[in-house]
Coordinates of C-alpha atoms in Angstrom, one line a residue:
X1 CA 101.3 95.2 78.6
X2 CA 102.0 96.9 75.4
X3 CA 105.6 97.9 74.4
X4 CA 105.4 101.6 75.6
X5 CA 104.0 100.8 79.1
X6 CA 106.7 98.1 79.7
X7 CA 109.0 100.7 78.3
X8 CA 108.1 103.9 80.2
X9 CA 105.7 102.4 82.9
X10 CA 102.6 104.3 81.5
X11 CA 100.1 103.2 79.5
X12 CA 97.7 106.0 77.7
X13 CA 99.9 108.7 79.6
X14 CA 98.7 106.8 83.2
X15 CA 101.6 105.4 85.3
X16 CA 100.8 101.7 86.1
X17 CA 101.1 102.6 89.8
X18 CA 97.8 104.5 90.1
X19 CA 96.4 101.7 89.4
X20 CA 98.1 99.2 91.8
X21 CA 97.0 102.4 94.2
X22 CA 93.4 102.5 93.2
X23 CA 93.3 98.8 94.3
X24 CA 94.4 98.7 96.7
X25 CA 92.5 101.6 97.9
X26 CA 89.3 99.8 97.3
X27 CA 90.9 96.3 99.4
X28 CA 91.3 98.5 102.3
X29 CA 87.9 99.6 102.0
X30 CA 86.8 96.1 102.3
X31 CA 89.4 95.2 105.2
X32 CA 87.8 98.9 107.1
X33 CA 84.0 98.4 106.2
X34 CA 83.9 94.7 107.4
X35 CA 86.8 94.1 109.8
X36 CA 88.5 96.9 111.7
X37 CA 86.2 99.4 111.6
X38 CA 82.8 97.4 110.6
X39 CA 83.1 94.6 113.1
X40 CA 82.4 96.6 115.8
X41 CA 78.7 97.1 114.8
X42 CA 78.6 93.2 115.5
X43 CA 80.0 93.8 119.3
X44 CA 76.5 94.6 121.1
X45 CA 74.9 91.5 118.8
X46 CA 77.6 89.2 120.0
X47 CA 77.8 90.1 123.2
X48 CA 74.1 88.9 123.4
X49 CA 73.8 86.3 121.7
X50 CA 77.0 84.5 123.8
X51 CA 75.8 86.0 127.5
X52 CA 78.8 87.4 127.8
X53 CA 80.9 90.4 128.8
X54 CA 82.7 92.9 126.9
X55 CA 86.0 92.0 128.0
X56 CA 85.4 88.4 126.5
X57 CA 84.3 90.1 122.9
X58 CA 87.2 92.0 123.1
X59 CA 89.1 89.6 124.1
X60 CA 88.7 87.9 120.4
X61 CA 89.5 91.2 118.9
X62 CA 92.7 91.3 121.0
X63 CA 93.7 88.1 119.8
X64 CA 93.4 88.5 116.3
X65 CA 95.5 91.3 116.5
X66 CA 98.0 89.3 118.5
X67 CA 97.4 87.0 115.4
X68 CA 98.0 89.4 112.9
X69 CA 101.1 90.6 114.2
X70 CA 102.4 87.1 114.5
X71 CA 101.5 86.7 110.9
X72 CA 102.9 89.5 110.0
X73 CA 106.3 88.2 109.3
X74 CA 105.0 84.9 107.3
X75 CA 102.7 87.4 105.8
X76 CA 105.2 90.2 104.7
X77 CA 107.3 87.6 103.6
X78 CA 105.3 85.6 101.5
X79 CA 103.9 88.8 99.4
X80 CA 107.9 90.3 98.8
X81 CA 108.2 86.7 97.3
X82 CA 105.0 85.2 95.6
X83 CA 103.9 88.7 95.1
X84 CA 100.4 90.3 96.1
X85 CA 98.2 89.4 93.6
X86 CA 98.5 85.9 94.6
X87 CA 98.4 86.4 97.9
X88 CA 95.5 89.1 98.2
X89 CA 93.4 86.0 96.4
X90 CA 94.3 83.6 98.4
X91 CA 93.0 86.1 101.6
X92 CA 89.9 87.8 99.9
X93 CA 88.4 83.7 99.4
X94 CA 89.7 82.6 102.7
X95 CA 88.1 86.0 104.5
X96 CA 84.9 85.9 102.9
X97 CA 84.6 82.1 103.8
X98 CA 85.0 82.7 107.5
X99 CA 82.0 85.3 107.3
X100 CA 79.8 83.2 105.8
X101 CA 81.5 80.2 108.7
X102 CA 80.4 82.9 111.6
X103 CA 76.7 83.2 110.3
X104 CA 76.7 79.3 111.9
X105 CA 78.8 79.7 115.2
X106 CA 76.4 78.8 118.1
X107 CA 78.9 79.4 121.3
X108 CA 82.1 81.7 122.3
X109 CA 84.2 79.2 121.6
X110 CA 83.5 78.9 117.8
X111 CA 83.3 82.5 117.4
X112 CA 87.1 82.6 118.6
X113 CA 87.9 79.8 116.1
X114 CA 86.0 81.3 113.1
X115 CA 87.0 84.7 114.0
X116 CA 90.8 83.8 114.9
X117 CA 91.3 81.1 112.6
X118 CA 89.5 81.9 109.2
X119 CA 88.4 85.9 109.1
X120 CA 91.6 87.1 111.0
X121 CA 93.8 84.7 108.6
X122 CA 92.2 86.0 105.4
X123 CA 92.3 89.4 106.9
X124 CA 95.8 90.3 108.0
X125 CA 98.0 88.0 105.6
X126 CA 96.0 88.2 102.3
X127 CA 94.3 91.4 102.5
X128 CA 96.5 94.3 104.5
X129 CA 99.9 93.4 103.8
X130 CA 99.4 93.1 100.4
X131 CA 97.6 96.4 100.2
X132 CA 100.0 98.1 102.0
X133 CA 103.5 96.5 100.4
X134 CA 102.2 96.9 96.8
X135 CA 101.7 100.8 96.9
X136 CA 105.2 100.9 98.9
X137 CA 107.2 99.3 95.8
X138 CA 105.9 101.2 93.0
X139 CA 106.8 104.8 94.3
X140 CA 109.9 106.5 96.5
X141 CA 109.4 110.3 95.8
X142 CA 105.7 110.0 95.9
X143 CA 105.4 107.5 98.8
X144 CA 103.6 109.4 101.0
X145 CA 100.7 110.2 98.4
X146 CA 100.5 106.9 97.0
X147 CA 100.0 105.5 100.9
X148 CA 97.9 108.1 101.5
X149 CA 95.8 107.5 98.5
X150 CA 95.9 103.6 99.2
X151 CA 94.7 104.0 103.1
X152 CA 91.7 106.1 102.4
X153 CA 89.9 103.3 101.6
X154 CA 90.2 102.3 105.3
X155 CA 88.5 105.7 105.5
X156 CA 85.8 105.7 102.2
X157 CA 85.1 101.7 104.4
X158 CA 83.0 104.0 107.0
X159 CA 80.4 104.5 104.2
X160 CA 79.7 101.1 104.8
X161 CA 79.3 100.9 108.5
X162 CA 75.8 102.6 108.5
X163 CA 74.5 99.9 106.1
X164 CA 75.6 96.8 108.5
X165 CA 74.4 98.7 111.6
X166 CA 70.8 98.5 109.6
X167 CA 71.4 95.2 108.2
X168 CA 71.9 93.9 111.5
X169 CA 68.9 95.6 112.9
X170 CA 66.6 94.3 110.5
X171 CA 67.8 90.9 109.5
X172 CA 70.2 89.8 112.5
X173 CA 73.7 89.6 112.2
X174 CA 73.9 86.4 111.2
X175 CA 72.3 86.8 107.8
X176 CA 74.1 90.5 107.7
X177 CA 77.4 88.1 108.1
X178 CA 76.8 85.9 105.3
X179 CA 76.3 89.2 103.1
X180 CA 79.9 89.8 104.0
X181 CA 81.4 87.1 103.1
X182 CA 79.8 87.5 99.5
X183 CA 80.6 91.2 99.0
X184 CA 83.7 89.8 100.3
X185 CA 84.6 87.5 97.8
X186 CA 82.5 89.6 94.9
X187 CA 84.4 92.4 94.9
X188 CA 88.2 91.6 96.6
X189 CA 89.1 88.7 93.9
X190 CA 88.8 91.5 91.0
X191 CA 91.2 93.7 93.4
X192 CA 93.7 91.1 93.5
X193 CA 94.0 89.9 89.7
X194 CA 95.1 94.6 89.1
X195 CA 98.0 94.0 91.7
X196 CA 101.6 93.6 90.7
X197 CA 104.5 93.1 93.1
X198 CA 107.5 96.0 91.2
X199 CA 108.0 97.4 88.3
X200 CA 111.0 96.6 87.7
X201 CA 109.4 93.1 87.0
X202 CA 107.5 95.0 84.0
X203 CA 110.5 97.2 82.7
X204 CA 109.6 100.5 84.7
X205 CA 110.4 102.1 87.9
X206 CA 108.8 103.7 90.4
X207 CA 107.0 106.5 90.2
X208 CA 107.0 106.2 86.6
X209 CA 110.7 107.6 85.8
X210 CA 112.6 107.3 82.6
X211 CA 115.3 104.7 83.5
X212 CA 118.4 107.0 83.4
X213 CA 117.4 108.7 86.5
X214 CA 117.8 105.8 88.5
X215 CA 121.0 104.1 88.4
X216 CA 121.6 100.7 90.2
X217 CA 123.9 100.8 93.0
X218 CA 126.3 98.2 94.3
X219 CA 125.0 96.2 97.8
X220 CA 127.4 96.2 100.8
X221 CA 127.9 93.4 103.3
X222 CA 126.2 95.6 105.7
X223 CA 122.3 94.6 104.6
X224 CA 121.9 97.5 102.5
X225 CA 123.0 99.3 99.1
X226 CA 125.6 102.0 98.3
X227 CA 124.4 104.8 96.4
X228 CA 125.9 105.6 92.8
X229 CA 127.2 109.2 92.8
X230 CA 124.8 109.5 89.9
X231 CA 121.9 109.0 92.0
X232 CA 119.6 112.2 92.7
X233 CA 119.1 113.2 96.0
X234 CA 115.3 113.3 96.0
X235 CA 115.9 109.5 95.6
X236 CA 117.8 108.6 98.2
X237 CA 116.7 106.5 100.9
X238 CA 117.3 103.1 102.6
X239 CA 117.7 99.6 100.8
X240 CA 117.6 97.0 104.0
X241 CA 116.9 93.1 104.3
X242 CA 115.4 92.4 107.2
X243 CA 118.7 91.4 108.7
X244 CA 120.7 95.0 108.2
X245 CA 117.1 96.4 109.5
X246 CA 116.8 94.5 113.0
X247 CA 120.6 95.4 114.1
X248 CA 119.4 99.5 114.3
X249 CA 118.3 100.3 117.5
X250 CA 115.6 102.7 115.4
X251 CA 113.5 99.7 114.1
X252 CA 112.8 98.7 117.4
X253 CA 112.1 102.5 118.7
X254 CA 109.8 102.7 116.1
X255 CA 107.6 99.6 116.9
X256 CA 107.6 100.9 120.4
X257 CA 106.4 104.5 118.8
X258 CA 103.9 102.8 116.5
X259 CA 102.6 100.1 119.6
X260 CA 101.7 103.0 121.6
X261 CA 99.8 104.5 118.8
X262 CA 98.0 101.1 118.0
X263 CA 97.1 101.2 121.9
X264 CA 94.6 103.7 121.6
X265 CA 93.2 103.8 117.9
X266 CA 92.6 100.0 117.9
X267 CA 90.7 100.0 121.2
X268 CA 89.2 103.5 120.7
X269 CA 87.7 101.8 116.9
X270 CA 86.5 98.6 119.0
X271 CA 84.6 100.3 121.5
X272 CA 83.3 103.9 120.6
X273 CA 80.1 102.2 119.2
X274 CA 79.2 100.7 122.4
X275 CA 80.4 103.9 124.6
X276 CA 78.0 105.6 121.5
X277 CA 75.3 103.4 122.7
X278 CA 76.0 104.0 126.5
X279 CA 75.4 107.6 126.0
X280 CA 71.9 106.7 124.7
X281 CA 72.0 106.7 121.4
X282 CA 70.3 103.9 118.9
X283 CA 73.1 101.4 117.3
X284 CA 72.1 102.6 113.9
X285 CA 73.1 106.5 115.2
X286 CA 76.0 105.0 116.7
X287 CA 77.2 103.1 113.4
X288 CA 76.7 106.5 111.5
X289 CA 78.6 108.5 114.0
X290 CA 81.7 105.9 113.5
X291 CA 81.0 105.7 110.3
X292 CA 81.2 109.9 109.9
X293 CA 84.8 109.4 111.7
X294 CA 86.5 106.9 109.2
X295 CA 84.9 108.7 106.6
X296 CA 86.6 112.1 107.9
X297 CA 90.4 110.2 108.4
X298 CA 90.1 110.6 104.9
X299 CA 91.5 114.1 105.2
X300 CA 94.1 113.0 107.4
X301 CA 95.4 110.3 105.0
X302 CA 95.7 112.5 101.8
X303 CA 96.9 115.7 104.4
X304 CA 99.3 113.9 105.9
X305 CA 100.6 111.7 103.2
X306 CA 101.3 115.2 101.3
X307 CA 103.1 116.2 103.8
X308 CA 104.9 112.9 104.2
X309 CA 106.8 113.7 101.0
X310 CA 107.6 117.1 102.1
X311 CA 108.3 117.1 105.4
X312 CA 110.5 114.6 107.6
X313 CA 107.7 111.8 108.0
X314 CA 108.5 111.5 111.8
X315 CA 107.4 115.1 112.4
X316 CA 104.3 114.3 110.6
X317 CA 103.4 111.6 112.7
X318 CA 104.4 113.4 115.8
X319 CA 101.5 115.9 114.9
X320 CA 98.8 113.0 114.3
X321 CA 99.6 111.8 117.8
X322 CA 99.1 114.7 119.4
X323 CA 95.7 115.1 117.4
X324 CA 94.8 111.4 118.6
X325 CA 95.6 112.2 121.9
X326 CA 93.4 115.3 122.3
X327 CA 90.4 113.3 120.4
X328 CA 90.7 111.2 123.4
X329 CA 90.6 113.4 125.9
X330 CA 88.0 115.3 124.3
X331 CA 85.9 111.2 124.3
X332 CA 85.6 111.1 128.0
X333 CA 83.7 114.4 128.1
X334 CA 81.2 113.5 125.2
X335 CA 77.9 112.9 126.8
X336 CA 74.4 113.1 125.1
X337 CA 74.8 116.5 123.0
X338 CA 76.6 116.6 119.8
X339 CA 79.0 119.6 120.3
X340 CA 82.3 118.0 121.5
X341 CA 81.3 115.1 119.4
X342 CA 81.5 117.0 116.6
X343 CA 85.0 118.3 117.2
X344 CA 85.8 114.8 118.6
X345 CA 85.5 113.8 114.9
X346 CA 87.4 116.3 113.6
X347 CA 90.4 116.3 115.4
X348 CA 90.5 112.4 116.2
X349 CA 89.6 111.3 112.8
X350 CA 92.3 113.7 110.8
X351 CA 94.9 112.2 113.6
X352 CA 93.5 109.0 113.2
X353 CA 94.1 108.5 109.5
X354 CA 97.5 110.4 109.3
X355 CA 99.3 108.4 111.4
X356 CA 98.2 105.4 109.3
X357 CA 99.8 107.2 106.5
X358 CA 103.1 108.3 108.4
X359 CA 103.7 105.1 109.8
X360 CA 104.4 103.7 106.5
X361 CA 105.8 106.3 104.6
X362 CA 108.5 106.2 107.4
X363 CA 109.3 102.5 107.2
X364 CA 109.6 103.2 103.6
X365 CA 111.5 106.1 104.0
X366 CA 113.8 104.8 107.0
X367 CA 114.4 100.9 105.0
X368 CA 113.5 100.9 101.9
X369 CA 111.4 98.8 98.8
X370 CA 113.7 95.8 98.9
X371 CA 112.2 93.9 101.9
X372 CA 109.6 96.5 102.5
X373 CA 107.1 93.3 103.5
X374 CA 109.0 91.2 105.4
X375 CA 110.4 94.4 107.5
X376 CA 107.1 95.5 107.8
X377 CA 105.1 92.5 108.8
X378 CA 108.2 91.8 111.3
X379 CA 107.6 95.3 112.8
X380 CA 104.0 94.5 113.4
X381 CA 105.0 91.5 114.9
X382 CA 106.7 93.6 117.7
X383 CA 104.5 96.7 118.0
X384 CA 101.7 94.0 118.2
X385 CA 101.4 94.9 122.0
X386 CA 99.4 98.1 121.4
X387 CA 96.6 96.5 119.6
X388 CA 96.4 93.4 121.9
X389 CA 96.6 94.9 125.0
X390 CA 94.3 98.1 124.0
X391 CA 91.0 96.4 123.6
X392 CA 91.5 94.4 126.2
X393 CA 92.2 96.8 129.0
X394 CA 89.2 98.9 127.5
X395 CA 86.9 96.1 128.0
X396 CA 88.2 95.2 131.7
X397 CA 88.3 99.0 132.6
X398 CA 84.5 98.9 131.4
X399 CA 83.3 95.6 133.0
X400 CA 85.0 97.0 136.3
X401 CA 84.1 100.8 136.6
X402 CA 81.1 101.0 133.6
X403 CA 83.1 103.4 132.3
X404 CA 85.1 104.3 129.6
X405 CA 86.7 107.5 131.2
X406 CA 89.7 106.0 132.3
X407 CA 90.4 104.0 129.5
X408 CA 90.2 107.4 127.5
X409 CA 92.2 109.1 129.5
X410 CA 95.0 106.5 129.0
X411 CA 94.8 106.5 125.4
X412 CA 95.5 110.4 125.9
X413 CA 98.6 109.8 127.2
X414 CA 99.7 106.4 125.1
X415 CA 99.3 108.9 122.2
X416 CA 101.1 112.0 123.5
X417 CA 104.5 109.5 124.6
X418 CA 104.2 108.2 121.1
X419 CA 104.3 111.6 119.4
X420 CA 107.5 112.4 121.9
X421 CA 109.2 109.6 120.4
X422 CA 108.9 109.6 116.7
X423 CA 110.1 113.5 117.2
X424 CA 113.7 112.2 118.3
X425 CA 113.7 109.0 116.5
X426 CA 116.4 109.8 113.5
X427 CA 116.2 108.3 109.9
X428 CA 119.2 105.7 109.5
X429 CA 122.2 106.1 106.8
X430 CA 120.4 106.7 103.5
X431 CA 121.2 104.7 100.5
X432 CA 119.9 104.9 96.9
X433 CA 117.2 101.8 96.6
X434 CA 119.0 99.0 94.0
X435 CA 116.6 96.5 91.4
X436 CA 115.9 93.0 93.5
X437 CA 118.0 90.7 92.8
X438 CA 116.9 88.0 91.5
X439 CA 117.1 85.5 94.7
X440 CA 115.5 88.4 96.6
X441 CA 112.9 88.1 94.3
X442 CA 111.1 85.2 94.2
X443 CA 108.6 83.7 92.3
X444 CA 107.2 87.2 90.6
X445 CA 103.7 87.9 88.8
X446 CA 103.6 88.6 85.1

């Protein structure tokens, strides 16, 4: 870095932090267009190549989220310390490996070992927390925007659905598997070598400020930082390790908030493509029409994380919820036509995505950048519930009724009691965020 980026944080009048955002906007395409969103073009294909049922497809799913959430801790921690670059290379190789391992599985039981061992590894260590952390560090005041930014690539990842939906239709999804494991690896590793873990580490701070508006403040015994009476209000905000984090009742109200979010959208992204499908539509219409909808969360992302810097971020996500919740509702009516799929779209998908958004800013906003990781991967850890369970009572509700209707309906009302919550779930004690010291730190990136 030259001597006036390390100075100012900006380098030909761009702040460094765009840049961390704009990659890690494009690894959360890859992590949408081939894993959360993507993989459920493979569902129909596995389901017949195994002889299986849905519950048992879903059943992997469900276990890679209970996966992810038990990485989550290891996974937060290891980015706040070795930073994300390294670790976002590490799980773009080790992702794109276990595609390209899948393309060879030959029974059920190797799809759960490639699938939970190798992509789902890659995936939710490697990929996601380091996406998400990175953004999180470089700004406070513009947070929300900078998440927002950052998780419309899960969004802009719909583009690609459409293209594996026809991939797999015209040259099987094993060969369509080994394609994404090399668009995997060809364009993740460039991702990772753009991310740095603060900018502290490089001289700056976030959001690009001069240095004097931020002053250092002294750390209590309490797991989180005083503020200097110099500090500016629009600053303010929480500085807690992972200890001072887990003693407030509110960390553990939100993973119960954000676990009965995760409840619906997870299981609602596995399995719209086969309700789609049910309905009579072709797999390739299907892909699009999922496709459309992670395309549209776009709005909801960038909406929402604009808002997320204006307005208390709890409110914000308490208005997603509600929008998730009628999408779902408005799911179990959609038969054949395209009207109430239409506004199925538009009201899930802009719910959808800004609750992504919300959910961040407001562990950011409620704890801090200190151990922003570790508390976040932790917090997945517990809220991990929604996304096992969810897929998994889909499938059974299917294999049992061949239906979706009352899965739908449930999601409805999983949303709506998460909304309820975040609305009366207060911010803690606010302090001005303080520099890492250095054995918070780690081994940092240059």
């Amino acid at each position: 870095m030259s001597n006036k980026e390390t100075t100012t944080g900006r380098s030909s009048g761009i702040f460094y932090g765009w840049w961390i955002v704009i990659a890690s906007m494009c690894a959360l395409v890859i992590g949408s267009a081939f894993y959360w969103q993507g993989f459920g073009v493979f569902f129909l294909s596995l389901q017949e190549e195994f002889d299986t049922n849905r519950a048992a497809i879903s059943g992997a799913i469900a276990h890679s989220q209970l996966e992810g959430g038990m990485d989550g801790p290891v996974g937060g921690y290891l980015v706040d310390r070795f930073g994300p670059r390294r670790m976002m290379t590490i799980g773009v190789v080790t992702m794109g490996a276990g595609f390209i391992l899948l393309s060879t599985v030959n029974s059920l039981v190797m799809f759960y070992v490639v699938f939970l061992g190798v992509i789902s590894v890659g995936m939710s260590v490697g990929v996601r927390v380091p996406a998400l952390v990175a953004p999180a560090n470089w700004f406070v005041r513009k947070r929300g925007l900078a998440i927002g930014i950052s998780l419309t690539g899960s969004g802009f990842g719909g583009l690609f659905i459409p293209v594996l939906g026809i991939l797999i239709a015209t040259i099987g999804w094993r060969d369509t598997a080994i394609v994404a494991g090399l668009t995997v690896w060809a364009l993740g590793i460039p991702l990772a070598i753009i991310l740095r873990t603060r900018p502290e580490d490089h001289g700056m701070l976030p959001d690009g400020d001069p240095p004097r508006e931020r002053p250092t403040p002294a750390t209590t015994g309490a797991g989180h930082a005083t503020a200097s009476p110099a500090a500016a209000p629009d600053h303010l905000e929480g500085d807690y390790t992972l200890r001072g984090a887990l003693r407030l009742p509110v960390f553990w109200f939100l993973a119960v908030a954000f676990g009965l979010r995760q409840f619906a959208v997870g299981a609602i992204s596995l399995h719209v493509v086969p309700f789609l499908v049910d309905t009579g539509r072709s797999l390739e219409v299907a892909s699009t029409i999922l496709a459309a909808t992670t395309t549209a969360s776009v709005v909801g992302r960038l909406g929402f994380g604009w808002l997320a810097d204006r307005f208390p971020p709890r409110y914000i996500m308490a208005v997603s919820m509600v929008m998730v919740g009628v999408g779902a509702l408005i799911l179990t009516n959609v038969g054949a036509g395209w009207t109430l799929l239409v506004l199925y779209i538009a009201v899930y998908a802009v719910g959808w995505g800004g609750g992504a958004v919300t959910m961040n800013a407001t562990r950011g906003a409620y704890f801090g950048r200190r151990a922003f990781g570790t508390i976040s991967g932790t917090m997945d850890f517990v809220q991990m519930f929604g996304l096992v369970l969810g897929p998994i009572y889909a499938g059974i509700v299917y294999d049992v009724t061949e239906s979706y209707t009352i899965a739908f309906m449930s999601f409805a009302v999983s949303a709506a009691a998460s909304g309820i919550l975040m609305v009366f779930l207060r911010p803690p004690r606010r302090a001005a965020p303080s520099r890492p010291a250095a054995s918070d730190a780690g081994v940092r990136e240059s």
